[in-house]
């Protein structure tokens, strides 16, 4: 038999290798025919311009009209920004665009960077490998296997193109990504990528032309695509959004920006509107959060806000929460509890705040909010037991328990006026703790072993006129530190690097910030300065819990300064907070 019958190509056809997408031979034509070069160039040029039609006609994907519009915009503009609601499929659509570009532009290098460590890899792992690579038209173009390692996550194509996910490095410094060069770059979850990283590291990656463009002297620019949900108007993403928007409406042909609220998904049949609106009923959802996660709206504080986002955002510097104090801890803690007992959906919540104190040489403190938890429907006895465990077991360095004693809280301090037993579940050891009494209840001190540990708070207008301005001054002078936004720890939670209980503390801090933005200072009919809610349906349980603790710390600071200045001239007016 002739040796030509055993050629590599004929054998691959007979063995079925040409249909095996894991084999590079599948990319070779079974029967080579001459082609009309001009027609082929016209074909490719058309689909490069109308890339959505390529996805539908050639790859066989089913796209909604809004998806086709977005794909075409990505192909046309040098800088695109898409502000999308949750669940609308922004990462999937980005993966579709990159696959189309990889096929239509041989040798192109496509990069994915993300504000979340795992998110960039997830585009390749979940969207490309997990979904799109199962399409036989796409699979025929890919050189398998798809690599998904943390240091090498890449999809290679048989025409020399590649899609690669890059890691920005520890703390998102971007140092580990400096050496990469891409022709197109996707910034996924762009609101979490620091602006200086975008400007100094990511955008410069796209300045290198493709070799074929250099060889032919063709004009070609790289592309940068920003995809994210909306966020606060204080964020760098909003500034970039407005820059893109102003460029676009001024007629700059290089910029495109749009928002895709949940209504787009409803119209397409992706969402059920009732399901989306039910998100507003969740206890962790606020109007502001719903606006930026589902409506594609950048949220800013009302002009009336006493604590605008611009003020509070700077305080979010703490990386780690504390479910209990560290071993061998020297710092002291203040535990604060705003009381509520109702189980009704619209009722207040009982909120516990733990404030870590770091003394300063001038007698003041840096205040770190390391723990916050909201409970609904707990009886006073259960709240007592919860607080006992917090101050004795989890934060034994606690020096004061501050309790709201108005209304439902009036009887809670008295539940501490007896000994309390704790049984260690691991060892079975039983420990008895002494009675804790209010620090102004002289009669209660007659109880054997009683400790004046509880500060009972009844907030008056005079009390509030110290509490709210002092809280604002703590934001202004940087002595109040809060946890970073939950979005920055979301990936840690999803990869089990932090627990659900820890992640919940970051969410509580988000809610605190939103409650603060809803506080306004106004003059009452009686000409008194009062602090009210701008939107009355928004609660302020977290604000008052924090405020009661800060008021007590203010008293501590006043005492420290008075003691330090006993032998010096001292003016009490220097330390009063008058609004």
Coordinates of C-alpha atoms in Angstrom, one line a residue:
X1 CA 0.0 0.0 0.0
X2 CA 1.3 3.5 -0.8
X3 CA 3.0 5.3 2.0
X4 CA 0.9 8.4 1.2
X5 CA -2.1 6.6 2.6
X6 CA -0.4 6.9 6.0
X7 CA 0.2 10.6 5.9
X8 CA -0.2 12.5 9.2
X9 CA -3.3 14.3 7.9
X10 CA -5.1 11.3 6.5
X11 CA -4.3 9.3 9.6
X12 CA -5.7 12.0 11.8
X13 CA -8.9 12.0 9.7
X14 CA -9.2 8.2 9.8
X15 CA -8.5 8.1 13.5
X16 CA -11.0 10.9 14.2
X17 CA -8.3 13.3 15.6
X18 CA -9.6 16.0 13.3
X19 CA -12.8 16.0 15.4
X20 CA -10.9 15.8 18.7
X21 CA -10.9 19.4 20.1
X22 CA -8.0 18.5 22.4
X23 CA -5.8 17.9 19.4
X24 CA -4.3 20.7 17.4
X25 CA -5.0 18.7 14.3
X26 CA -8.6 19.6 14.6
X27 CA -7.7 23.1 13.5
X28 CA -6.4 21.9 10.1
X29 CA -8.8 21.7 7.3
X30 CA -9.7 18.2 6.2
X31 CA -9.7 19.2 2.5
X32 CA -7.8 22.4 1.6
X33 CA -9.3 24.5 -1.0
X34 CA -8.2 27.8 -2.6
X35 CA -10.1 30.8 -1.3
X36 CA -10.9 34.2 -2.6
X37 CA -8.7 36.5 -0.4
X38 CA -10.7 39.6 -1.0
X39 CA -13.9 37.9 0.0
X40 CA -12.2 36.4 3.1
X41 CA -10.9 39.8 4.1
X42 CA -14.4 41.3 3.6
X43 CA -15.9 38.5 5.7
X44 CA -13.4 39.0 8.6
X45 CA -13.7 42.8 8.5
X46 CA -17.4 42.6 8.6
X47 CA -17.5 40.4 11.7
X48 CA -14.8 42.4 13.4
X49 CA -17.1 45.4 13.1
X50 CA -20.3 43.6 13.9
X51 CA -18.8 41.2 16.5
X52 CA -22.3 40.4 17.9
X53 CA -23.3 38.9 14.6
X54 CA -20.1 36.8 14.6
X55 CA -21.2 35.4 18.0
X56 CA -24.6 34.6 16.7
X57 CA -24.0 33.5 13.1
X58 CA -20.7 31.7 13.5
X59 CA -20.4 30.6 17.1
X60 CA -24.2 29.9 17.4
X61 CA -24.7 31.8 20.6
X62 CA -28.1 33.1 21.6
X63 CA -27.9 36.8 22.7
X64 CA -30.5 39.3 23.9
X65 CA -30.7 42.6 22.1
X66 CA -29.0 44.5 25.0
X67 CA -26.1 41.9 24.9
X68 CA -25.6 42.5 21.2
X69 CA -25.5 46.2 21.7
X70 CA -22.9 45.9 24.4
X71 CA -20.7 43.5 22.4
X72 CA -20.8 45.9 19.4
X73 CA -19.8 48.8 21.7
X74 CA -16.9 46.8 23.2
X75 CA -15.6 46.2 19.6
X76 CA -16.0 49.8 18.5
X77 CA -14.7 51.9 21.4
X78 CA -11.2 52.1 22.9
X79 CA -12.6 52.8 26.4
X80 CA -15.9 51.2 27.4
X81 CA -17.5 51.2 30.8
X82 CA -20.5 49.1 31.8
X83 CA -22.3 49.7 35.1
X84 CA -24.4 46.6 35.6
X85 CA -26.8 45.3 38.1
X86 CA -26.1 42.1 40.0
X87 CA -26.9 38.8 38.1
X88 CA -27.2 40.3 34.6
X89 CA -24.3 38.2 33.3
X90 CA -21.6 40.9 32.8
X91 CA -18.7 38.4 33.3
X92 CA -20.3 35.9 30.8
X93 CA -20.7 38.6 28.2
X94 CA -17.1 39.8 28.7
X95 CA -16.0 36.2 28.1
X96 CA -18.0 36.0 24.9
X97 CA -16.4 39.3 23.7
X98 CA -12.9 38.1 24.4
X99 CA -13.5 34.7 22.7
X100 CA -14.8 36.5 19.6
X101 CA -11.8 38.9 19.6
X102 CA -9.4 36.0 20.1
X103 CA -10.7 34.2 17.1
X104 CA -11.0 37.2 14.8
X105 CA -7.6 38.7 15.7
X106 CA -4.9 36.0 15.5
X107 CA -2.2 36.5 18.0
X108 CA -4.0 39.0 20.1
X109 CA -3.3 39.0 23.9
X110 CA -6.3 39.6 26.1
X111 CA -6.0 40.2 29.9
X112 CA -8.5 40.1 32.7
X113 CA -7.8 42.0 36.0
X114 CA -10.2 42.2 38.9
X115 CA -10.8 44.0 42.2
X116 CA -11.3 40.6 43.8
X117 CA -8.5 38.1 43.9
X118 CA -10.4 35.1 42.5
X119 CA -12.8 37.0 40.2
X120 CA -10.5 37.3 37.2
X121 CA -9.8 33.6 37.3
X122 CA -13.5 32.9 37.7
X123 CA -14.2 34.4 34.2
X124 CA -11.9 31.7 32.8
X125 CA -12.8 28.9 35.1
X126 CA -16.6 29.4 35.2
X127 CA -17.5 31.3 32.1
X128 CA -15.0 30.0 29.5
X129 CA -14.0 26.5 30.7
X130 CA -17.3 25.8 32.6
X131 CA -19.7 27.1 29.9
X132 CA -18.5 28.5 26.6
X133 CA -15.9 25.9 25.9
X134 CA -18.7 23.3 25.7
X135 CA -19.8 25.0 22.5
X136 CA -18.2 23.0 19.7
X137 CA -17.6 26.0 17.5
X138 CA -15.6 27.7 20.3
X139 CA -13.9 24.4 21.4
X140 CA -12.6 23.9 17.9
X141 CA -10.6 27.2 18.3
X142 CA -9.1 26.5 21.7
X143 CA -5.8 24.7 22.3
X144 CA -6.7 22.5 25.3
X145 CA -6.1 22.1 28.2
X146 CA -7.3 25.4 29.7
X147 CA -4.9 26.3 32.5
X148 CA -6.6 27.5 35.7
X149 CA -3.8 27.8 38.2
X150 CA -3.5 30.7 40.5
X151 CA -0.2 31.8 38.9
X152 CA -1.0 30.6 35.4
X153 CA -4.7 31.0 34.4
X154 CA -4.9 31.2 30.6
X155 CA -6.9 30.1 27.6
X156 CA -4.7 29.5 24.5
X157 CA -6.1 29.5 21.0
X158 CA -4.8 27.6 18.0
X159 CA -4.2 30.9 16.1
X160 CA -1.8 32.2 18.8
X161 CA -4.3 34.3 20.7
X162 CA -4.7 34.0 24.5
X163 CA -7.0 35.1 27.3
X164 CA -5.1 35.4 30.6
X165 CA -6.3 36.3 34.1
X166 CA -3.7 38.2 36.1
X167 CA -3.1 38.7 39.8
X168 CA -2.6 42.2 41.2
X169 CA -0.6 40.9 44.1
X170 CA -0.9 41.1 47.9
X171 CA -2.9 44.2 48.9
X172 CA -3.6 44.8 45.3
X173 CA -0.3 46.6 44.8
X174 CA -0.1 45.5 41.2
X175 CA 3.6 44.7 41.5
X176 CA 3.2 41.1 40.3
X177 CA 1.3 42.2 37.1
X178 CA 3.7 44.9 35.9
X179 CA 5.5 42.7 33.3
X180 CA 2.3 41.7 31.4
X181 CA 1.4 43.3 28.1
X182 CA -2.1 43.0 26.5
X183 CA -3.9 44.5 23.5
X184 CA -7.3 44.4 25.3
X185 CA -7.8 44.5 29.0
X186 CA -10.9 43.8 31.0
X187 CA -11.2 45.4 34.5
X188 CA -13.8 43.3 36.2
X189 CA -15.4 44.6 39.5
X190 CA -13.6 47.8 38.6
X191 CA -14.9 49.7 41.6
X192 CA -12.6 47.7 43.9
X193 CA -9.4 48.2 41.9
X194 CA -7.5 51.1 43.3
X195 CA -7.4 54.1 40.9
X196 CA -3.6 54.4 41.0
X197 CA -3.3 50.7 39.9
X198 CA -5.5 51.4 37.0
X199 CA -3.6 54.5 35.9
X200 CA 0.0 53.4 36.5
X201 CA -0.1 49.6 35.8
X202 CA -3.2 48.4 34.0
X203 CA -3.9 51.0 31.3
X204 CA -0.1 51.2 30.3
X205 CA -0.3 47.4 29.6
X206 CA -2.4 48.1 26.5
X207 CA -0.1 50.5 24.8
X208 CA 1.7 47.8 22.8
X209 CA 0.5 47.1 19.2
X210 CA 0.0 43.6 17.8
X211 CA 3.1 42.5 15.8
X212 CA 1.1 42.2 12.6
X213 CA 0.0 45.9 13.0
X214 CA 3.6 46.9 13.6
X215 CA 4.8 44.9 10.5
X216 CA 2.1 46.5 8.3
X217 CA 2.4 50.0 9.8
X218 CA -1.3 49.9 10.7
X219 CA -2.9 52.3 13.2
X220 CA -4.1 50.3 16.2
X221 CA -5.0 51.2 19.8
X222 CA -5.5 48.9 22.7
X223 CA -8.8 48.6 24.5
X224 CA -9.7 48.9 28.2
X225 CA -13.1 47.7 29.3
X226 CA -14.4 48.5 32.8
X227 CA -17.2 46.4 34.2
X228 CA -18.7 46.9 37.6
X229 CA -21.8 47.5 39.7
X230 CA -22.3 51.0 40.8
X231 CA -21.2 52.3 44.2
X232 CA -20.8 55.5 46.2
X233 CA -20.2 58.9 44.6
X234 CA -17.1 59.1 46.8
X235 CA -15.5 56.2 45.0
X236 CA -12.9 56.6 42.3
X237 CA -15.1 54.6 40.0
X238 CA -17.7 57.4 40.0
X239 CA -15.0 59.9 39.0
X240 CA -14.0 57.6 36.1
X241 CA -17.6 57.0 35.2
X242 CA -18.2 60.8 34.9
X243 CA -15.0 61.2 32.9
X244 CA -16.2 58.6 30.4
X245 CA -19.7 60.1 30.4
X246 CA -18.5 63.6 29.7
X247 CA -16.2 62.4 27.0
X248 CA -18.9 60.4 25.3
X249 CA -21.6 63.2 25.3
X250 CA -18.9 65.6 24.0
X251 CA -18.6 63.4 20.9
X252 CA -15.3 61.7 21.7
X253 CA -15.2 58.6 19.5
X254 CA -13.1 56.6 21.9
X255 CA -15.5 56.5 24.9
X256 CA -18.6 54.6 25.6
X257 CA -20.5 54.3 28.9
X258 CA -23.9 52.9 29.9
X259 CA -25.7 51.5 32.9
X260 CA -27.8 48.3 32.9
X261 CA -30.3 48.4 35.8
X262 CA -32.4 45.4 36.8
X263 CA -35.2 46.5 34.4
X264 CA -33.0 45.5 31.5
X265 CA -32.9 42.0 32.8
X266 CA -36.6 42.0 33.5
X267 CA -37.4 43.1 29.9
X268 CA -35.1 40.3 28.6
X269 CA -36.7 37.7 30.8
X270 CA -33.6 37.1 32.8
X271 CA -35.1 38.3 36.1
X272 CA -38.6 38.2 37.6
X273 CA -39.3 41.7 39.0
X274 CA -41.0 40.4 42.1
X275 CA -37.9 38.5 43.0
X276 CA -35.7 41.6 42.6
X277 CA -38.0 43.7 44.6
X278 CA -38.1 41.1 47.4
X279 CA -34.4 41.9 47.9
X280 CA -35.5 45.1 49.6
X281 CA -37.2 43.1 52.3
X282 CA -34.0 41.5 53.4
X283 CA -32.6 42.8 56.8
X284 CA -29.2 43.5 55.3
X285 CA -30.6 45.5 52.3
X286 CA -31.0 49.2 52.4
X287 CA -32.3 51.6 49.8
X288 CA -28.8 52.9 49.0
X289 CA -27.4 49.4 48.6
X290 CA -30.4 48.4 46.4
X291 CA -29.8 51.5 44.3
X292 CA -26.1 50.7 43.5
X293 CA -26.4 46.9 43.3
X294 CA -29.7 46.6 41.3
X295 CA -30.5 50.0 39.8
X296 CA -27.1 51.0 38.6
X297 CA -27.2 54.3 40.5
X298 CA -24.2 55.9 42.1
X299 CA -25.3 56.8 45.6
X300 CA -24.4 60.0 47.4
X301 CA -25.5 61.5 50.7
X302 CA -28.3 64.0 50.8
X303 CA -27.2 67.5 51.0
X304 CA -28.8 67.5 54.4
X305 CA -26.6 64.6 55.7
X306 CA -24.7 65.4 58.9
X307 CA -22.4 62.4 58.1
X308 CA -22.0 62.3 54.3
X309 CA -20.3 59.5 52.7
X310 CA -17.4 61.9 51.8
X311 CA -16.8 62.2 55.6
X312 CA -17.2 58.6 56.7
X313 CA -15.5 56.8 53.8
X314 CA -12.0 58.0 54.9
X315 CA -12.4 56.1 58.2
X316 CA -12.8 52.7 56.6
X317 CA -9.2 51.5 57.2
X318 CA -9.5 48.5 59.4
X319 CA -8.7 45.2 57.6
X320 CA -9.7 42.7 60.2
X321 CA -12.6 42.4 62.6
X322 CA -12.4 40.7 66.0
X323 CA -14.9 38.1 67.1
X324 CA -12.9 37.9 70.3
X325 CA -9.9 39.8 71.6
X326 CA -6.4 38.5 70.5
X327 CA -4.4 36.4 72.8
X328 CA -2.3 38.4 75.3
X329 CA -4.2 41.5 74.3
X330 CA -3.4 44.7 76.2
X331 CA -6.0 47.0 74.7
X332 CA -9.2 47.8 76.6
X333 CA -12.7 47.6 75.1
X334 CA -16.0 49.3 75.5
X335 CA -19.1 47.1 74.8
X336 CA -22.3 49.0 73.9
X337 CA -25.8 47.7 73.5
X338 CA -28.8 49.4 72.0
X339 CA -31.9 47.4 73.3
X340 CA -34.8 46.1 71.2
X341 CA -37.1 43.1 71.7
X342 CA -39.7 43.1 69.0
X343 CA -39.9 40.5 66.2
X344 CA -41.8 42.7 63.8
X345 CA -40.2 43.2 60.4
X346 CA -40.2 47.0 60.7
X347 CA -39.1 47.0 64.3
X348 CA -35.8 48.2 65.7
X349 CA -33.0 45.7 66.2
X350 CA -30.8 45.2 69.2
X351 CA -27.3 46.2 68.2
X352 CA -24.1 45.4 70.0
X353 CA -20.9 47.3 69.3
X354 CA -17.4 46.6 70.5
X355 CA -15.0 49.5 70.5
X356 CA -11.3 48.9 70.9
X357 CA -9.4 51.7 72.7
X358 CA -5.8 52.8 71.8
X359 CA -4.6 55.5 74.2
X360 CA -2.9 58.6 72.9
X361 CA -0.4 60.8 74.8
X362 CA -2.8 63.7 75.0
X363 CA -5.4 61.7 76.9
X364 CA -7.6 60.9 74.0
X365 CA -8.1 57.5 72.2
X366 CA -8.1 56.1 68.8
X367 CA -11.4 54.2 68.6
X368 CA -11.6 51.0 66.4
X369 CA -15.0 49.4 65.8
X370 CA -13.9 45.8 65.7
X371 CA -17.2 44.1 66.1
X372 CA -20.9 44.8 65.5
X373 CA -23.9 42.6 65.5
X374 CA -27.6 43.1 65.2
X375 CA -30.2 40.8 66.7
X376 CA -34.0 40.8 66.3
X377 CA -36.6 39.4 68.7
X378 CA -34.3 38.3 71.5
X379 CA -35.8 38.4 75.0
X380 CA -34.0 40.6 77.6
X381 CA -32.7 37.4 79.3
X382 CA -31.2 36.2 76.1
X383 CA -29.7 39.6 75.5
X384 CA -28.2 39.5 79.0
X385 CA -26.6 36.1 78.3
X386 CA -25.3 37.3 75.0
X387 CA -23.7 40.4 76.6
X388 CA -22.3 38.4 79.5
X389 CA -20.5 36.1 77.1
X390 CA -19.2 39.0 75.1
X391 CA -17.7 40.8 78.1
X392 CA -16.5 37.8 80.1
X393 CA -15.5 35.2 77.5
X394 CA -14.8 37.0 74.2
X395 CA -13.6 40.4 75.3
X396 CA -12.5 40.0 78.9
X397 CA -10.5 43.3 78.7
X398 CA -13.8 45.1 78.6
X399 CA -13.8 48.0 81.1
X400 CA -17.4 49.2 80.7
X401 CA -20.8 47.9 79.4
X402 CA -22.9 50.8 78.1
X403 CA -26.6 50.0 77.8
X404 CA -29.5 52.0 76.4
X405 CA -32.0 52.0 79.3
X406 CA -34.9 53.7 77.7
X407 CA -38.2 51.9 77.1
X408 CA -37.5 48.2 76.6
X409 CA -34.0 48.6 77.9
X410 CA -35.0 49.9 81.3
X411 CA -35.1 46.5 82.9
X412 CA -32.0 45.0 81.2
X413 CA -29.3 46.4 83.5
X414 CA -31.1 44.8 86.6
X415 CA -30.8 41.3 85.0
X416 CA -27.0 41.7 85.6
X417 CA -27.5 42.2 89.4
X418 CA -26.9 38.5 90.1
X419 CA -24.1 36.1 89.5
X420 CA -23.9 34.4 86.1
X421 CA -22.6 31.0 85.3
X422 CA -20.8 30.0 82.1
X423 CA -20.1 26.4 81.1
X424 CA -17.3 25.8 78.6
X425 CA -18.6 23.5 76.0
X426 CA -15.2 22.0 75.3
X427 CA -14.0 21.3 78.9
X428 CA -17.3 21.3 80.8
X429 CA -15.7 23.7 83.3
X430 CA -18.3 25.9 85.1
X431 CA -17.2 29.5 85.9
X432 CA -19.2 31.9 88.0
X433 CA -19.0 35.7 87.3
X434 CA -20.0 38.3 89.9
X435 CA -23.0 40.7 89.8
X436 CA -22.6 43.7 87.5
X437 CA -24.4 46.9 88.6
X438 CA -25.0 50.4 87.3
X439 CA -22.1 52.7 88.1
X440 CA -24.4 55.2 89.7
X441 CA -26.5 52.8 91.8
X442 CA -24.9 53.1 95.3
X443 CA -27.5 50.8 96.8
X444 CA -26.7 48.0 94.4
X445 CA -23.0 48.1 95.6
X446 CA -24.2 46.5 98.8
X447 CA -24.6 43.2 96.8
X448 CA -21.7 40.8 97.6
X449 CA -19.0 41.1 95.0
X450 CA -20.9 43.6 92.9
X451 CA -18.9 45.5 90.4
X452 CA -20.0 49.0 89.1
X453 CA -19.6 48.0 85.5
X454 CA -22.7 49.2 83.7
X455 CA -23.3 52.7 82.3
X456 CA -27.1 53.0 81.8
X457 CA -27.9 55.6 79.1
X458 CA -31.0 57.7 78.9
X459 CA -30.4 59.9 75.9
X460 CA -31.7 63.5 76.3
X461 CA -31.4 66.3 73.9
X462 CA -28.4 67.6 75.9
X463 CA -26.8 64.2 75.7
X464 CA -27.4 64.0 71.9
X465 CA -25.9 67.4 71.4
X466 CA -22.6 66.0 72.8
X467 CA -22.9 62.6 71.2
X468 CA -23.6 63.5 67.5
X469 CA -21.1 66.4 67.2
X470 CA -18.4 64.4 69.0
X471 CA -19.0 61.5 66.7
X472 CA -18.6 63.8 63.7
X473 CA -15.3 65.2 65.2
X474 CA -14.0 61.7 65.5
X475 CA -14.5 61.2 61.7
X476 CA -13.0 64.5 61.0
X477 CA -9.8 64.0 63.1
X478 CA -9.3 60.4 62.0
X479 CA -9.6 58.9 65.6
X480 CA -12.5 56.7 64.6
X481 CA -11.6 53.7 62.5
X482 CA -14.1 51.4 60.8
X483 CA -13.8 48.1 58.9
X484 CA -13.3 48.2 55.1
X485 CA -16.3 47.7 52.8
X486 CA -17.6 44.2 52.7
X487 CA -16.9 44.1 48.9
X488 CA -13.2 44.0 49.7
X489 CA -13.6 40.9 51.8
X490 CA -16.3 39.1 49.7
X491 CA -13.7 36.9 48.0
X492 CA -12.1 36.0 51.3
X493 CA -15.5 34.8 52.5
X494 CA -16.2 32.8 49.3
X495 CA -12.8 31.1 49.5
X496 CA -13.4 30.3 53.3
X497 CA -10.5 32.5 54.4
X498 CA -12.9 34.3 56.7
X499 CA -16.1 32.8 58.3
X500 CA -19.7 33.8 57.8
X501 CA -19.7 35.4 61.2
X502 CA -16.7 37.5 60.4
X503 CA -18.1 38.5 57.0
X504 CA -21.3 39.6 58.7
X505 CA -19.4 42.2 60.8
X506 CA -18.2 43.9 57.6
X507 CA -21.8 44.0 56.3
X508 CA -23.0 45.5 59.6
X509 CA -20.4 48.2 59.1
X510 CA -21.7 48.9 55.6
X511 CA -25.2 49.3 57.1
X512 CA -23.8 51.6 59.8
X513 CA -22.3 53.9 57.1
X514 CA -25.6 54.0 55.3
X515 CA -27.5 54.8 58.5
X516 CA -25.1 57.6 59.3
X517 CA -25.7 59.2 55.9
X518 CA -29.4 59.4 56.8
X519 CA -28.8 61.6 59.9
X520 CA -29.5 65.3 59.6
X521 CA -29.1 68.2 62.1
X522 CA -32.1 70.6 62.3
X523 CA -33.8 73.1 64.5
X524 CA -37.0 72.0 66.3
X525 CA -40.1 74.1 66.8
X526 CA -38.8 74.8 70.2
X527 CA -35.6 76.2 68.7
X528 CA -33.5 73.3 69.9
X529 CA -30.8 71.5 67.8
X530 CA -32.0 68.0 67.1
X531 CA -30.7 65.1 65.0
X532 CA -33.3 63.3 62.9
X533 CA -33.5 60.9 60.1
X534 CA -33.8 62.2 56.5
X535 CA -35.8 59.1 55.5
X536 CA -37.9 58.0 58.4
X537 CA -38.2 54.5 57.3
X538 CA -34.5 54.0 57.6
X539 CA -33.4 52.8 61.1
X540 CA -30.5 54.2 63.1
X541 CA -30.0 51.4 65.6
X542 CA -26.3 51.0 64.7
X543 CA -25.7 54.8 64.8
X544 CA -27.1 55.1 68.4
X545 CA -25.2 52.0 69.5
X546 CA -22.0 53.5 68.3
X547 CA -22.9 56.9 69.6
X548 CA -23.6 55.8 73.2
X549 CA -20.2 54.2 73.3
X550 CA -18.5 57.3 71.9
X551 CA -20.3 59.5 74.4
X552 CA -18.8 57.4 77.3
X553 CA -15.4 57.6 75.7
X554 CA -15.8 61.4 75.4
X555 CA -16.3 61.5 79.2
X556 CA -13.2 59.3 79.7
X557 CA -11.2 61.7 77.5
X558 CA -12.5 64.7 79.5
X559 CA -11.5 63.1 82.8
X560 CA -8.0 62.3 81.4
X561 CA -7.5 65.9 80.3
X562 CA -8.8 67.3 83.5
X563 CA -6.5 65.1 85.5
X564 CA -3.5 66.0 83.3
X565 CA -4.2 69.7 83.7
X566 CA -4.9 69.9 87.4
X567 CA -1.8 71.9 88.0
X568 CA -2.1 73.9 84.8
X569 CA -4.4 76.5 83.4
X570 CA -7.4 74.7 81.9
X571 CA -10.3 76.0 79.9
X572 CA -13.2 73.5 79.8
X573 CA -14.6 75.3 76.7
X574 CA -11.6 73.9 74.7
X575 CA -13.0 70.4 75.1
X576 CA -16.7 71.0 74.6
X577 CA -18.3 70.0 71.3
X578 CA -20.8 72.7 70.4
X579 CA -22.6 72.5 67.1

